[in-house]
Coordinates of C-alpha atoms and ligand atoms in Angstrom, one line a residue:
X1 CA -14.5 13.5 -2.8
X2 CA -11.9 11.0 -2.8
X3 CA -12.8 7.5 -1.8
X4 CA -10.1 4.9 -0.8
X5 CA -11.2 1.2 -1.5
X6 CA -12.0 -0.6 1.6
X7 CA -10.1 -3.4 2.8
X8 CA -12.3 -6.6 2.1
X9 CA -12.0 -9.1 4.9
X10 CA -13.7 -12.7 4.5
X11 CA -14.7 -14.1 7.5
X12 CA -15.2 -17.8 7.6
X13 CA -18.8 -18.2 9.4
X14 CA -19.5 -21.9 9.2
X15 CA -19.4 -22.3 13.0
X16 CA -17.8 -20.7 16.1
X17 CA -16.8 -17.0 17.0
X18 CA -17.0 -15.5 13.8
X19 CA -19.6 -12.6 14.5
X20 CA -17.2 -10.7 17.1
X21 CA -14.5 -10.7 14.3
X22 CA -17.0 -9.4 12.0
X23 CA -17.9 -6.9 14.1
X24 CA -14.4 -5.7 15.3
X25 CA -13.3 -5.5 11.5
X26 CA -16.4 -3.7 10.5
X27 CA -15.7 -1.0 13.3
X28 CA -12.1 -0.7 11.9
X29 CA -13.5 0.4 8.6
X30 CA -13.3 -2.9 6.5
X31 CA -16.0 -4.4 4.4
X32 CA -16.7 -7.7 5.8
X33 CA -18.0 -10.9 3.9
X34 CA -19.2 -13.9 6.0
X35 CA -18.3 -17.0 4.1
X36 CA -20.9 -19.6 4.3
X37 CA -20.9 -21.1 1.1
X38 CA -18.7 -21.2 -2.2
X39 CA -20.9 -18.4 -3.6
X40 CA -19.5 -16.0 -0.9
X41 CA -15.9 -16.5 -2.1
X42 CA -14.1 -13.8 -4.0
X43 CA -10.7 -12.3 -3.9
X44 CA -10.2 -11.3 -0.2
X45 CA -7.6 -8.8 1.2
X46 CA -7.8 -10.8 4.2
X47 CA -9.4 -13.7 5.7
X48 CA -10.2 -14.7 9.4
X49 CA -10.3 -18.3 10.6
X50 CA -12.5 -17.9 14.0
X51 CA -12.2 -20.0 17.2
X52 CA -14.8 -22.8 17.9
X53 CA -14.5 -26.1 17.3
X54 CA -11.9 -27.5 14.8
X55 CA -13.5 -30.6 14.1
X56 CA -17.0 -29.3 13.5
X57 CA -15.1 -26.7 11.3
X58 CA -13.1 -29.3 9.5
X59 CA -16.2 -31.3 8.7
X60 CA -18.2 -28.5 7.4
X61 CA -15.5 -26.7 5.3
X62 CA -15.1 -30.0 3.4
X63 CA -18.9 -30.6 3.1
X64 CA -20.0 -27.2 1.9
X65 CA -17.0 -27.2 -0.8
X66 CA -15.2 -24.5 0.9
X67 CA -12.0 -26.3 1.9
X68 CA -10.2 -26.3 -1.4
X69 CA -10.9 -22.8 -2.5
X70 CA -9.9 -21.4 0.8
X71 CA -6.9 -23.6 1.1
X72 CA -5.7 -22.2 -2.1
X73 CA -6.3 -18.5 -1.1
X74 CA -4.3 -19.0 2.0
X75 CA -1.3 -20.9 0.3
X76 CA -1.6 -18.2 -2.6
X77 CA -0.7 -15.5 0.0
X78 CA -3.9 -14.0 1.2
X79 CA -3.1 -12.6 4.7
X80 CA -5.1 -14.9 7.2
X81 CA -5.7 -14.3 11.1
X82 CA -6.5 -17.4 12.7
X83 CA -7.5 -18.0 16.1
X84 CA -7.7 -20.8 18.5
X85 CA -9.8 -23.4 16.4
X86 CA -8.4 -21.6 13.3
X87 CA -4.7 -22.1 14.4
X88 CA -5.5 -25.9 14.6
X89 CA -7.0 -25.5 10.9
X90 CA -3.5 -24.3 9.7
X91 CA -1.4 -26.7 11.3
X92 CA 0.5 -29.3 9.4
X93 CA 0.1 -31.7 12.4
X94 CA -2.4 -31.6 15.1
X95 CA -2.2 -33.8 18.1
X96 CA -4.8 -34.3 20.7
X97 CA -4.1 -32.9 24.3
X98 CA -5.1 -33.9 27.9
X99 CA -8.4 -31.8 27.4
X100 CA -9.7 -33.9 24.3
X101 CA -11.0 -37.2 25.6
X102 CA -10.7 -40.2 23.2
X103 CA -12.1 -39.1 20.1
X104 CA -14.0 -41.8 18.2
X105 CA -12.7 -43.2 14.8
X106 CA -10.1 -40.4 15.1
X107 CA -8.0 -41.8 12.3
X108 CA -10.6 -42.0 9.9
X109 CA -11.7 -38.4 10.8
X110 CA -8.3 -37.1 10.3
X111 CA -7.8 -38.5 6.7
X112 CA -11.4 -37.4 5.6
X113 CA -11.3 -34.2 6.8
X114 CA -7.9 -32.9 6.8
X115 CA -6.5 -29.5 8.0
X116 CA -5.2 -26.7 5.5
X117 CA -1.7 -27.7 6.7
X118 CA -0.3 -24.7 5.3
X119 CA 1.7 -23.7 8.5
X120 CA 4.6 -25.8 9.5
X121 CA 3.7 -26.2 13.1
X122 CA 2.5 -29.0 15.5
X123 CA -0.4 -27.9 17.3
X124 CA -1.6 -29.7 20.3
X125 CA -5.4 -29.1 20.9
X126 CA -7.1 -29.0 24.0
X127 CA -3.7 -28.6 25.6
X128 CA -4.9 -27.0 29.1
X129 CA -7.1 -29.9 30.1
X130 CA -10.8 -29.6 30.9
X131 CA -10.8 -27.9 34.2
X132 CA -8.2 -25.1 33.2
X133 CA -9.7 -24.8 29.7
X134 CA -10.2 -21.1 30.1
X135 CA -8.2 -18.1 31.4
X136 CA -7.2 -14.8 30.9
X137 CA -4.0 -13.2 31.1
X138 CA -1.6 -10.5 29.8
X139 CA 1.2 -11.5 27.5
X140 CA 4.0 -9.7 25.6
X141 CA 3.0 -9.7 21.8
X142 CA 6.1 -9.0 19.3
X143 CA 5.8 -5.7 18.0
X144 CA 2.8 -4.7 20.3
X145 CA 3.7 -5.0 23.6
X146 CA 1.2 -6.1 26.5
X147 CA -1.9 -7.5 25.3
X148 CA -4.8 -9.2 26.8
X149 CA -5.2 -12.8 26.1
X150 CA -8.3 -15.0 26.6
X151 CA -8.0 -18.5 26.2
X152 CA -10.8 -20.9 25.8
X153 CA -10.2 -24.9 25.7
X154 CA -7.1 -23.6 23.7
X155 CA -4.3 -25.2 21.5
X156 CA -0.9 -23.9 21.5
X157 CA 1.9 -24.5 19.0
X158 CA 3.9 -27.5 20.3
X159 CA 6.6 -27.3 17.7
X160 CA 7.4 -24.7 15.2
X161 CA 9.1 -25.4 11.9
X162 CA 11.7 -23.3 10.0
X163 CA 10.5 -19.9 8.9
X164 CA 8.1 -19.7 11.9
X165 CA 8.5 -16.6 14.1
X166 CA 7.0 -16.8 17.7
X167 CA 5.2 -13.8 18.6
X168 CA 4.0 -14.5 22.1
X169 CA 4.8 -17.1 24.5
X170 CA 2.8 -17.8 27.9
X171 CA 4.2 -20.1 30.5
X172 CA 6.5 -21.8 28.2
X173 CA 4.0 -22.4 25.6
X174 CA 4.1 -20.7 22.1
X175 CA 0.5 -18.9 21.8
X176 CA 0.8 -16.7 18.8
X177 CA 2.9 -17.4 15.7
X178 CA 3.5 -16.2 12.5
X179 CA 4.6 -17.9 9.1
X180 CA 4.6 -15.9 5.7
X181 CA 1.2 -14.5 5.2
X182 CA -0.5 -16.5 8.3
X183 CA -1.0 -15.5 11.7
X184 CA -2.0 -18.1 14.2
X185 CA -3.2 -17.2 17.9
X186 CA -4.3 -19.7 20.5
X187 CA -6.4 -17.1 22.3
X188 CA -9.4 -15.0 21.3
X189 CA -8.5 -11.3 20.4
X190 CA -11.9 -10.5 19.5
X191 CA -12.8 -11.0 23.0
X192 CA -10.3 -8.0 23.9
X193 CA -10.9 -5.0 21.8
X194 CA -9.3 -4.4 18.5
X195 CA -5.6 -4.4 19.1
X196 CA -4.6 -7.5 17.6
X197 CA -6.8 -6.9 14.7
X198 CA -5.5 -3.5 14.1
X199 CA -2.0 -4.9 14.1
X200 CA -3.0 -7.4 11.7
X201 CA -4.3 -4.8 9.2
X202 CA -1.3 -2.6 9.7
X203 CA 1.5 -5.1 9.7
X204 CA 0.4 -8.1 7.9
X205 CA -2.4 -6.7 5.4
X206 CA -1.0 -3.3 4.2
X207 CA 2.6 -4.8 3.9
Ligands
LIG1 N1 -10.9 -26.7 21.7 C1 -11.3 -26.1 20.4 C2 -10.8 -27.2 19.2 O1 -9.9 -28.0 19.4 C3 -10.8 -24.8 20.2 C4 -11.1 -23.9 21.1 C5 -11.4 -22.5 20.6 O2 -11.5 -22.2 19.4 N2 -11.8 -21.7 21.4 O3 -11.2 -27.2 18.1

């Protein structure tokens, strides 16, 4: 009997929609490691940064001592699938959208809890306002065709730097981008089957 080594996927699991990603990757035959503390870190074939609340995630990643080792893995080329809050975590610049309200002591927070800042994009968070924060649509995704996309108080890539490829655009907003080993999505692919995860494993991780 031959055994091929399973793809090991680290799912950052400090807050948010990590369980759904773990489930999808497990169903696709991957070994899944949920990362909650530094002892869970190892060399991963791929990483997932789930949706949730980016401010809470930033604080927790720093406080738990996960931020710097993860940043190094991402910068070192480990393939990353980042969704929603995860997109915010990868962005070099984050700006507040109309749905954010006025964050308290914002400047202090930003300097104490920086993002990974490994992707040259400016992301606007809570870009769709509070009322229109959640919706579902179908969009063209580069190399995949039509995919369902569920947005929940979503960000989008307001500006993209050199070397960033736009994979999907919804109503004039770039909602899926790739830069080197990093794929960032404004929506939640884990809520609409496994199409994007499959694509990520085939086109980004396996290459
Ligand atoms: N609004 C959230 C944030 O700014 C992101 C929402 C999500 O991940 N679904 O962190």
